[in-house]
Tab-separated table of C-alpha atoms in Angstrom:
chain	number	residue	atom	x	y	z
A	1	GLN	CA	-16.698	161.118	-70.149
A	2	LYS	CA	-17.740	163.162	-72.980
A	3	GLU	CA	-15.983	166.972	-72.002
A	4	VAL	CA	-16.175	170.239	-72.845
A	5	GLU	CA	-12.973	172.338	-72.423
A	6	GLN	CA	-12.923	175.969	-71.504
A	7	ASN	CA	-9.578	178.724	-69.437
A	8	SER	CA	-10.511	179.858	-67.080
A	9	GLY	CA	-9.330	182.743	-66.734
A	10	PRO	CA	-10.091	185.650	-65.988
A	11	LEU	CA	-9.452	186.837	-69.056
A	12	SER	CA	-8.886	190.839	-68.986
A	13	VAL	CA	-9.939	193.514	-72.224
A	14	PRO	CA	-10.582	196.772	-72.192
A	15	GLU	CA	-13.703	198.954	-72.799
A	16	GLY	CA	-13.905	199.103	-76.388
A	17	ALA	CA	-12.173	195.413	-77.151
A	18	ILE	CA	-12.696	192.634	-78.794
A	19	ALA	CA	-12.734	189.486	-76.406
A	20	SER	CA	-12.202	186.519	-77.364
A	21	LEU	CA	-13.866	182.926	-75.047
A	22	ASN	CA	-12.228	179.927	-76.864
A	23	CYS	CA	-14.165	176.328	-75.973
A	24	THR	CA	-12.967	172.600	-77.142
A	25	TYR	CA	-15.495	169.680	-76.878
A	26	SER	CA	-14.941	166.009	-76.861
A	27	ASP	CA	-17.711	164.534	-78.356
A	28	ARG	CA	-17.444	164.437	-82.606
A	29	VAL	CA	-20.836	164.012	-83.407
A	30	SER	CA	-22.364	167.070	-81.256
A	31	GLN	CA	-24.742	168.985	-83.168
A	32	SER	CA	-25.669	172.021	-80.690
A	33	PHE	CA	-23.450	174.410	-79.136
A	34	PHE	CA	-24.571	177.041	-76.800
A	35	TRP	CA	-22.284	180.123	-74.739
A	36	TYR	CA	-24.301	180.995	-71.989
A	37	ARG	CA	-23.606	183.681	-69.539
A	38	GLN	CA	-23.833	184.176	-65.637
A	39	TYR	CA	-23.786	187.119	-62.883
A	40	SER	CA	-22.193	186.036	-59.979
A	41	GLY	CA	-25.102	184.611	-58.380
A	42	LYS	CA	-27.688	184.048	-61.355
A	43	SER	CA	-28.299	181.849	-63.516
A	44	PRO	CA	-27.251	180.981	-66.333
A	45	GLU	CA	-27.898	183.175	-69.748
A	46	LEU	CA	-28.646	181.685	-73.443
A	47	ILE	CA	-26.786	184.511	-75.763
A	48	MET	CA	-25.813	182.398	-78.794
A	49	SER	CA	-26.757	178.901	-80.279
A	50	ILE	CA	-24.646	177.353	-83.406
A	51	TYR	CA	-25.302	174.460	-85.411
A	52	SER	CA	-22.917	174.220	-87.988
A	53	ASN	CA	-19.753	175.176	-88.854
A	54	GLY	CA	-19.008	178.867	-89.579
A	55	ASP	CA	-19.736	182.091	-87.832
A	56	LYS	CA	-22.883	183.101	-86.729
A	57	GLU	CA	-23.323	186.914	-85.886
A	58	ASP	CA	-26.021	188.224	-83.796
A	59	GLY	CA	-25.485	192.195	-82.473
A	60	ARG	CA	-21.830	192.893	-80.761
A	61	PHE	CA	-21.799	188.662	-80.661
A	62	THR	CA	-20.051	186.149	-82.817
A	63	ALA	CA	-20.209	182.814	-82.402
A	64	GLN	CA	-17.742	180.402	-84.146
A	65	LEU	CA	-17.931	176.665	-84.854
A	66	ASN	CA	-15.093	174.572	-86.629
A	67	LYS	CA	-16.640	170.802	-85.706
A	68	ALA	CA	-13.601	169.291	-87.142
A	69	SER	CA	-11.380	170.771	-85.204
A	70	GLN	CA	-13.762	169.891	-82.256
A	71	TYR	CA	-13.753	174.116	-81.400
A	72	VAL	CA	-15.867	176.695	-80.437
A	73	SER	CA	-15.641	180.072	-79.572
A	74	LEU	CA	-17.623	183.569	-78.614
A	75	LEU	CA	-16.554	186.976	-79.696
A	76	ILE	CA	-18.060	189.955	-77.868
A	77	ARG	CA	-16.876	193.348	-80.168
A	78	ASP	CA	-16.683	196.887	-78.791
A	79	SER	CA	-17.112	195.255	-75.183
A	80	GLN	CA	-18.486	196.462	-72.384
A	81	PRO	CA	-18.014	196.909	-68.451
A	82	SER	CA	-21.319	195.342	-68.084
A	83	ASP	CA	-20.616	192.401	-69.896
A	84	SER	CA	-18.122	191.672	-67.513
A	85	ALA	CA	-19.241	187.681	-66.365
A	86	THR	CA	-18.947	183.868	-66.126
A	87	TYR	CA	-19.319	182.344	-69.730
A	88	LEU	CA	-20.166	178.966	-69.904
A	89	CYS	CA	-19.350	176.816	-73.116
A	90	ALA	CA	-22.686	173.559	-73.628
A	91	VAL	CA	-22.561	170.937	-75.811
A	92	THR	CA	-25.440	168.665	-75.944
A	93	ASP	CA	-24.843	165.261	-75.469
A	94	THR	CA	-26.688	162.949	-78.443
A	95	GLY	CA	-25.962	159.935	-76.631
A	96	ARG	CA	-28.847	161.226	-73.549
A	97	ARG	CA	-29.935	165.082	-75.006
A	98	ALA	CA	-28.459	166.847	-72.169
A	99	LEU	CA	-26.195	170.306	-71.568
A	100	THR	CA	-22.444	169.299	-71.089
A	101	PHE	CA	-20.967	172.181	-69.717
A	102	GLY	CA	-17.532	173.725	-68.588
A	103	SER	CA	-16.194	175.319	-66.393
A	104	GLY	CA	-16.411	178.621	-67.280
A	105	THR	CA	-14.216	181.557	-68.980
A	106	ARG	CA	-14.400	184.679	-65.980
A	107	LEU	CA	-13.801	188.221	-68.239
A	108	GLN	CA	-13.062	191.578	-66.930
A	109	VAL	CA	-13.466	193.955	-68.701
A	110	GLN	CA	-11.440	197.672	-67.388
A	111	PRO	CA	-13.371	200.724	-67.859
B	1	ASP	CA	-45.817	185.636	-68.356
B	2	GLY	CA	-43.656	182.234	-69.338
B	3	GLY	CA	-40.609	181.073	-67.690
B	4	ILE	CA	-39.554	178.983	-65.478
B	5	THR	CA	-39.669	178.976	-61.279
B	6	GLN	CA	-38.002	177.637	-58.824
B	7	SER	CA	-38.266	177.286	-55.224
B	8	PRO	CA	-37.167	178.762	-52.797
B	9	LYS	CA	-34.288	180.802	-53.116
B	10	TYR	CA	-32.632	179.923	-50.752
B	11	LEU	CA	-32.496	176.930	-48.446
B	12	PHE	CA	-31.082	175.352	-45.340
B	13	ARG	CA	-30.639	172.119	-44.564
B	14	LYS	CA	-30.307	170.437	-41.290
B	15	GLU	CA	-27.811	167.322	-40.636
B	16	GLY	CA	-30.021	164.005	-41.942
B	17	GLN	CA	-32.622	165.926	-43.068
B	18	ASN	CA	-34.432	165.467	-47.037
B	19	VAL	CA	-35.731	168.803	-48.802
B	20	THR	CA	-37.177	169.367	-52.050
B	21	LEU	CA	-36.784	171.749	-54.322
B	22	SER	CA	-39.686	172.861	-56.880
B	23	CYS	CA	-39.219	173.440	-60.374
B	24	GLU	CA	-42.348	174.033	-62.492
B	25	GLN	CA	-42.125	175.701	-66.269
B	26	ASN	CA	-44.981	177.022	-68.496
B	27	LEU	CA	-43.285	177.629	-71.425
B	28	ASN	CA	-44.835	173.561	-72.345
B	29	HIS	CA	-41.668	172.538	-72.873
B	30	ASP	CA	-40.965	167.978	-73.157
B	31	ALA	CA	-37.677	167.790	-71.195
B	32	MET	CA	-36.258	168.746	-67.754
B	33	TYR	CA	-32.998	169.054	-66.226
B	34	TRP	CA	-30.986	169.767	-62.395
B	35	TYR	CA	-28.719	170.993	-62.339
B	36	ARG	CA	-25.743	170.719	-59.745
B	37	GLN	CA	-22.903	174.040	-59.974
B	38	ASP	CA	-20.060	174.664	-57.052
B	39	PRO	CA	-18.214	177.740	-56.548
B	40	GLY	CA	-15.990	178.523	-59.400
B	41	GLN	CA	-17.276	175.296	-61.128
B	42	GLY	CA	-19.470	174.424	-64.489
B	43	LEU	CA	-23.175	172.697	-64.670
B	44	ARG	CA	-23.306	169.175	-63.468
B	45	LEU	CA	-25.364	167.042	-64.258
B	46	ILE	CA	-27.883	165.444	-61.525
B	47	TYR	CA	-31.179	164.589	-62.928
B	48	TYR	CA	-32.997	165.204	-66.682
B	49	SER	CA	-36.431	163.548	-68.110
B	50	GLN	CA	-37.693	164.506	-71.080
B	51	ILE	CA	-41.172	162.105	-71.109
B	52	VAL	CA	-43.691	162.264	-67.944
B	53	ASN	CA	-43.524	159.328	-66.186
B	54	ASP	CA	-40.059	159.095	-67.015
B	55	PHE	CA	-36.706	160.054	-66.211
B	56	GLN	CA	-32.836	159.056	-66.023
B	57	LYS	CA	-29.603	159.944	-64.091
B	58	GLY	CA	-26.802	162.319	-64.543
B	59	ASP	CA	-23.433	162.407	-64.081
B	60	ILE	CA	-23.961	163.078	-60.284
B	61	ALA	CA	-27.336	161.330	-59.291
B	62	GLU	CA	-26.113	159.759	-55.923
B	63	GLY	CA	-28.317	161.159	-52.777
B	64	TYR	CA	-30.540	163.225	-55.178
B	65	SER	CA	-34.240	161.960	-56.394
B	66	VAL	CA	-36.496	163.361	-58.077
B	67	SER	CA	-40.281	162.623	-59.782
B	68	ARG	CA	-42.313	163.699	-63.180
B	69	GLU	CA	-45.859	163.378	-62.410
B	70	LYS	CA	-46.853	165.977	-64.226
B	71	LYS	CA	-45.026	167.947	-67.341
B	72	GLU	CA	-44.752	170.941	-66.203
B	73	SER	CA	-43.401	169.946	-62.832
B	74	PHE	CA	-39.534	168.303	-61.407
B	75	PRO	CA	-39.364	169.057	-57.789
B	76	LEU	CA	-35.659	168.055	-57.224
B	77	THR	CA	-35.517	165.953	-52.988
B	78	VAL	CA	-31.970	166.185	-51.773
B	79	THR	CA	-31.344	163.276	-49.471
B	80	SER	CA	-29.524	163.102	-46.592
B	81	ALA	CA	-27.256	160.635	-48.357
B	82	GLN	CA	-25.941	163.102	-50.508
B	83	LYS	CA	-22.746	164.399	-48.207
B	84	ASN	CA	-22.696	167.096	-49.316
B	85	PRO	CA	-24.852	169.083	-50.631
B	86	THR	CA	-23.851	172.877	-50.311
B	87	ALA	CA	-24.599	174.528	-54.258
B	88	PHE	CA	-26.957	176.584	-56.393
B	89	TYR	CA	-28.826	173.760	-58.010
B	90	LEU	CA	-30.461	174.725	-62.138
B	91	CYS	CA	-33.416	173.464	-62.668
B	92	ALA	CA	-33.535	173.777	-66.768
B	93	SER	CA	-35.835	173.167	-69.958
B	94	SER	CA	-36.291	172.722	-72.726
B	95	THR	CA	-38.045	171.389	-76.154
B	96	LEU	CA	-37.101	168.396	-77.876
B	97	GLY	CA	-34.742	168.613	-80.831
B	98	GLN	CA	-32.854	166.850	-82.916
B	99	GLY	CA	-29.199	167.323	-82.015
B	100	GLY	CA	-30.238	169.102	-79.136
B	101	THR	CA	-32.033	172.603	-78.775
B	102	GLU	CA	-31.475	175.410	-76.255
B	103	ALA	CA	-32.638	175.616	-72.872
B	104	PHE	CA	-33.371	177.899	-70.856
B	105	PHE	CA	-33.260	178.490	-66.858
B	106	GLY	CA	-34.700	179.682	-64.063
B	107	GLN	CA	-33.090	181.587	-60.841
B	108	GLY	CA	-31.516	178.426	-59.229
B	109	THR	CA	-32.272	177.587	-55.509
B	110	ARG	CA	-28.967	178.037	-52.719
B	111	LEU	CA	-28.766	175.509	-50.461
B	112	THR	CA	-26.609	175.642	-47.697
B	113	VAL	CA	-26.476	172.790	-44.691
B	114	VAL	CA	-26.012	173.971	-41.316
């Protein structure tokens, strides 16, 4: 079964620091990669998508993709307490065109 | 107001009872999905549908059933055969692009067995 792996955390960073979240995936032919943010008791919210190797920046968020290493990451600059949440990495299963999710990394930003 | 609406927000099921979770979208998306989330876990795919009147099993379909009679609607029935149904159920939808596209979620239904 195709897998998406994340460190469960918690990852604790001080306010204003850079938070780095990592994800590896097993399906070599995957082409679409996503980061979702999920607050406790709420549904996931899409924050970044990336489709090609390299970096993609959107405000304080940067997604990085390395298909050769099957690795995708999310950097959050100037972390705020409101960024405290679980971050889910998702990869498109090209066989059935549905998302496969990692178990998520819990981020805690300390004021 | 475009989006995905799930109802109810909370649902309680007695042992041996079937219950149906509603999911409606007005985004004109072709694909719809049902995921289950257990505490501290990621999302696991139950069923998905890419076209009306067609759907496929995901990774944990046993004890669940779905229908897709309209593009906008994809209800999930949790049957009595599902032995451990207490979980957070999430419905999502997306367009169908080459290689996959972004999926958007409803607010979820929290099901509890009493």
